[in-house]
mmCIF file with all atom_site columns, C-alpha atoms in Angstrom:
data_model
loop_
_atom_site.group_PDB
_atom_site.id
_atom_site.type_symbol
_atom_site.label_atom_id
_atom_site.label_alt_id
_atom_site.label_comp_id
_atom_site.label_asym_id
_atom_site.label_entity_id
_atom_site.label_seq_id
_atom_site.pdbx_PDB_ins_code
_atom_site.Cartn_x
_atom_site.Cartn_y
_atom_site.Cartn_z
_atom_site.occupancy
_atom_site.B_iso_or_equiv
_atom_site.pdbx_formal_charge
_atom_site.auth_seq_id
_atom_site.auth_comp_id
_atom_site.auth_asym_id
_atom_site.auth_atom_id
_atom_site.pdbx_PDB_model_num
ATOM 1  C CA . LYS J 1 1  ? 205.017 80.620 -118.056 1.00 64.00 ? 1  LYS J CA 1
ATOM 2  C CA . PRO J 1 2  ? 203.738 77.363 -116.584 1.00 74.00 ? 2  PRO J CA 1
ATOM 3  C CA . GLY J 1 3  ? 205.579 76.233 -113.482 1.00 74.00 ? 3  GLY J CA 1
ATOM 4  C CA . ILE J 1 4  ? 206.770 79.726 -112.490 1.00 76.00 ? 4  ILE J CA 1
ATOM 5  C CA . ASN J 1 5  ? 205.416 81.118 -109.217 1.00 73.00 ? 5  ASN J CA 1
ATOM 6  C CA . ILE J 1 6  ? 203.766 84.524 -109.417 1.00 75.00 ? 6  ILE J CA 1
ATOM 7  C CA . MET J 1 7  ? 204.405 85.047 -105.680 1.00 79.00 ? 7  MET J CA 1
ATOM 8  C CA . PRO J 1 8  ? 207.025 83.907 -103.186 1.00 81.00 ? 8  PRO J CA 1
ATOM 9  C CA . ASN J 1 9  ? 206.205 80.660 -101.352 1.00 86.00 ? 9  ASN J CA 1
ATOM 10 C CA . GLU J 1 10 ? 205.646 82.504 -98.064  1.00 90.00 ? 10 GLU J CA 1
ATOM 11 C CA . GLU J 1 11 ? 202.879 84.632 -99.555  1.00 91.00 ? 11 GLU J CA 1
ATOM 12 C CA . ILE J 1 12 ? 201.276 81.570 -101.153 1.00 90.00 ? 12 ILE J CA 1
ATOM 13 C CA . LEU J 1 13 ? 201.284 79.894 -97.740  1.00 93.00 ? 13 LEU J CA 1
ATOM 14 C CA . TYR J 1 14 ? 199.623 82.997 -96.195  1.00 93.00 ? 14 TYR J CA 1
ATOM 15 C CA . LEU J 1 15 ? 196.977 82.938 -98.939  1.00 93.00 ? 15 LEU J CA 1
ATOM 16 C CA . LYS J 1 16 ? 196.213 79.271 -98.269  1.00 93.00 ? 16 LYS J CA 1
ATOM 17 C CA . THR J 1 17 ? 195.992 79.931 -94.511  1.00 93.00 ? 17 THR J CA 1
ATOM 18 C CA . ILE J 1 18 ? 193.550 82.806 -94.998  1.00 94.00 ? 18 ILE J CA 1
ATOM 19 C CA . LEU J 1 19 ? 191.310 80.883 -97.376  1.00 93.00 ? 19 LEU J CA 1
ATOM 20 C CA . SER J 1 20 ? 191.349 77.839 -95.075  1.00 93.00 ? 20 SER J CA 1
ATOM 21 C CA . SER J 1 21 ? 190.329 80.016 -92.126  1.00 91.00 ? 21 SER J CA 1
ATOM 22 C CA . VAL J 1 22 ? 187.403 81.481 -94.055  1.00 92.00 ? 22 VAL J CA 1
ATOM 23 C CA . ARG J 1 23 ? 186.341 78.012 -95.199  1.00 92.00 ? 23 ARG J CA 1
ATOM 24 C CA . ASP J 1 24 ? 186.668 76.516 -91.693  1.00 91.00 ? 24 ASP J CA 1
ATOM 25 C CA . LEU J 1 25 ? 184.346 79.217 -90.325  1.00 91.00 ? 25 LEU J CA 1
ATOM 26 C CA . ASN J 1 26 ? 181.756 78.332 -93.011  1.00 91.00 ? 26 ASN J CA 1
ATOM 27 C CA . ILE J 1 27 ? 181.705 81.843 -94.453  1.00 93.00 ? 27 ILE J CA 1
ATOM 28 C CA . SER J 1 28 ? 179.937 81.930 -97.822  1.00 94.00 ? 28 SER J CA 1
ATOM 29 C CA . ILE J 1 29 ? 181.978 83.796 -100.423 1.00 94.00 ? 29 ILE J CA 1
ATOM 30 C CA . SER J 1 30 ? 180.583 85.651 -103.426 1.00 96.00 ? 30 SER J CA 1
ATOM 31 C CA . LYS J 1 31 ? 183.845 87.113 -104.773 1.00 96.00 ? 31 LYS J CA 1
ATOM 32 C CA . ILE J 1 32 ? 187.594 87.115 -104.093 1.00 96.00 ? 32 ILE J CA 1
ATOM 33 C CA . SER J 1 33 ? 189.938 89.765 -105.450 1.00 96.00 ? 33 SER J CA 1
ATOM 34 C CA . PHE J 1 34 ? 193.692 90.118 -105.107 1.00 94.00 ? 34 PHE J CA 1
ATOM 35 C CA . ASP J 1 35 ? 196.004 93.055 -105.790 1.00 94.00 ? 35 ASP J CA 1
ATOM 36 C CA . ILE J 1 36 ? 199.426 91.683 -106.721 1.00 88.00 ? 36 ILE J CA 1
ATOM 37 C CA . GLU J 1 37 ? 201.127 95.060 -106.151 1.00 90.00 ? 37 GLU J CA 1
ATOM 38 C CA . THR J 1 38 ? 199.851 95.727 -102.609 1.00 94.00 ? 38 THR J CA 1
ATOM 39 C CA . LEU J 1 39 ? 199.389 92.027 -101.719 1.00 94.00 ? 39 LEU J CA 1
ATOM 40 C CA . ASP J 1 40 ? 195.870 92.822 -100.480 1.00 96.00 ? 40 ASP J CA 1
ATOM 41 C CA . LEU J 1 41 ? 193.227 90.120 -100.626 1.00 96.00 ? 41 LEU J CA 1
ATOM 42 C CA . THR J 1 42 ? 189.539 91.043 -100.393 1.00 97.00 ? 42 THR J CA 1
ATOM 43 C CA . VAL J 1 43 ? 186.840 88.459 -99.783  1.00 96.00 ? 43 VAL J CA 1
ATOM 44 C CA . GLN J 1 44 ? 183.291 89.609 -100.466 1.00 97.00 ? 44 GLN J CA 1
ATOM 45 C CA . THR J 1 45 ? 180.884 87.464 -98.482  1.00 95.00 ? 45 THR J CA 1
ATOM 46 C CA . GLU J 1 46 ? 177.342 86.436 -99.382  1.00 95.00 ? 46 GLU J CA 1
ATOM 47 C CA . ALA J 1 47 ? 176.302 88.504 -96.320  1.00 94.00 ? 47 ALA J CA 1
ATOM 48 C CA . ARG J 1 48 ? 177.784 91.564 -98.127  1.00 94.00 ? 48 ARG J CA 1
ATOM 49 C CA . ALA J 1 49 ? 180.593 92.082 -95.595  1.00 96.00 ? 49 ALA J CA 1
ATOM 50 C CA . ARG J 1 50 ? 184.107 92.528 -96.956  1.00 97.00 ? 50 ARG J CA 1
ATOM 51 C CA . LEU J 1 51 ? 187.000 90.698 -95.321  1.00 96.00 ? 51 LEU J CA 1
ATOM 52 C CA . MET J 1 52 ? 190.272 92.456 -96.130  1.00 97.00 ? 52 MET J CA 1
ATOM 53 C CA . PHE J 1 53 ? 193.635 90.761 -95.653  1.00 96.00 ? 53 PHE J CA 1
ATOM 54 C CA . SER J 1 54 ? 197.283 91.443 -96.408  1.00 95.00 ? 54 SER J CA 1
ATOM 55 C CA . LEU J 1 55 ? 199.701 88.766 -97.540  1.00 94.00 ? 55 LEU J CA 1
ATOM 56 C CA . ARG J 1 56 ? 202.532 90.871 -96.124  1.00 93.00 ? 56 ARG J CA 1
ATOM 57 C CA . PHE J 1 57 ? 201.859 89.585 -92.589  1.00 90.00 ? 57 PHE J CA 1
ATOM 58 C CA . ASN J 1 58 ? 201.611 86.124 -91.068  1.00 90.00 ? 58 ASN J CA 1
ATOM 59 C CA . PRO J 1 59 ? 197.899 85.384 -90.549  1.00 90.00 ? 59 PRO J CA 1
ATOM 60 C CA . THR J 1 60 ? 198.311 82.838 -87.718  1.00 83.00 ? 60 THR J CA 1
ATOM 61 C CA . LEU J 1 61 ? 196.039 84.729 -85.295  1.00 84.00 ? 61 LEU J CA 1
ATOM 62 C CA . LEU J 1 62 ? 193.485 85.389 -88.015  1.00 83.00 ? 62 LEU J CA 1
ATOM 63 C CA . THR J 1 63 ? 191.171 82.494 -87.203  1.00 80.00 ? 63 THR J CA 1
ATOM 64 C CA . LEU J 1 64 ? 190.957 83.401 -83.519  1.00 86.00 ? 64 LEU J CA 1
ATOM 65 C CA . SER J 1 65 ? 190.337 87.077 -84.252  1.00 90.00 ? 65 SER J CA 1
ATOM 66 C CA . LEU J 1 66 ? 187.733 86.363 -86.904  1.00 90.00 ? 66 LEU J CA 1
ATOM 67 C CA . LYS J 1 67 ? 185.970 83.809 -84.688  1.00 89.00 ? 67 LYS J CA 1
ATOM 68 C CA . ASP J 1 68 ? 185.973 86.310 -81.800  1.00 91.00 ? 68 ASP J CA 1
ATOM 69 C CA . ILE J 1 69 ? 184.449 89.083 -83.929  1.00 91.00 ? 69 ILE J CA 1
ATOM 70 C CA . LEU J 1 70 ? 181.818 86.755 -85.382  1.00 90.00 ? 70 LEU J CA 1
ATOM 71 C CA . GLY J 1 71 ? 180.951 85.669 -81.841  1.00 89.00 ? 71 GLY J CA 1
ATOM 72 C CA . LYS J 1 72 ? 180.104 89.297 -81.027  1.00 90.00 ? 72 LYS J CA 1
ATOM 73 C CA . GLN J 1 73 ? 178.679 90.497 -84.344  1.00 89.00 ? 73 GLN J CA 1
ATOM 74 C CA . LYS J 1 74 ? 176.689 88.839 -87.097  1.00 91.00 ? 74 LYS J CA 1
ATOM 75 C CA . LEU J 1 75 ? 178.444 88.986 -90.435  1.00 91.00 ? 75 LEU J CA 1
ATOM 76 C CA . ASN J 1 76 ? 175.398 90.519 -92.145  1.00 92.00 ? 76 ASN J CA 1
ATOM 77 C CA . THR J 1 77 ? 175.544 93.496 -89.744  1.00 94.00 ? 77 THR J CA 1
ATOM 78 C CA . LEU J 1 78 ? 179.144 94.339 -90.663  1.00 95.00 ? 78 LEU J CA 1
ATOM 79 C CA . GLU J 1 79 ? 180.372 96.409 -93.584  1.00 96.00 ? 79 GLU J CA 1
ATOM 80 C CA . TYR J 1 80 ? 183.942 95.112 -93.360  1.00 96.00 ? 80 TYR J CA 1
ATOM 81 C CA . ILE J 1 81 ? 186.583 93.433 -91.218  1.00 95.00 ? 81 ILE J CA 1
ATOM 82 C CA . ASP J 1 82 ? 190.084 94.719 -91.992  1.00 96.00 ? 82 ASP J CA 1
ATOM 83 C CA . PHE J 1 83 ? 193.140 92.583 -91.160  1.00 94.00 ? 83 PHE J CA 1
ATOM 84 C CA . ARG J 1 84 ? 195.581 94.565 -93.343  1.00 94.00 ? 84 ARG J CA 1
ATOM 85 C CA . THR J 1 85 ? 197.477 96.142 -90.438  1.00 92.00 ? 85 THR J CA 1
ATOM 86 C CA . GLU J 1 86 ? 199.837 93.849 -88.565  1.00 88.00 ? 86 GLU J CA 1
ATOM 87 C CA . ASN J 1 87 ? 198.554 92.803 -85.114  1.00 87.00 ? 87 ASN J CA 1
ATOM 88 C CA . LYS J 1 88 ? 195.388 94.933 -85.458  1.00 90.00 ? 88 LYS J CA 1
ATOM 89 C CA . VAL J 1 89 ? 191.837 94.324 -86.595  1.00 91.00 ? 89 VAL J CA 1
ATOM 90 C CA . PHE J 1 90 ? 189.353 96.996 -87.616  1.00 93.00 ? 90 PHE J CA 1
ATOM 91 C CA . TYR J 1 91 ? 185.684 96.407 -88.288  1.00 93.00 ? 91 TYR J CA 1
ATOM 92 C CA . LYS J 1 92 ? 182.606 98.461 -88.958  1.00 93.00 ? 92 LYS J CA 1
#
């Protein structure tokens, strides 16, 4: 129904933070998918790398971690960057 939230406000705030971080780093997006059951958000970039996030955890350090990885690796050389584990980042 209109006006009813599909997610708690905290998760909506996390979603906005993640999308703002991706936008602020000028990452071109080709597709975004979200799994409401697992609260996993996947951003497919134009460079073909997948950025995987979880709305279960506060993404405050996300921008710094993502900026650090992109300073070491070019996005088009990566298959994925996985932020779905709290306080850990995996990339390949």
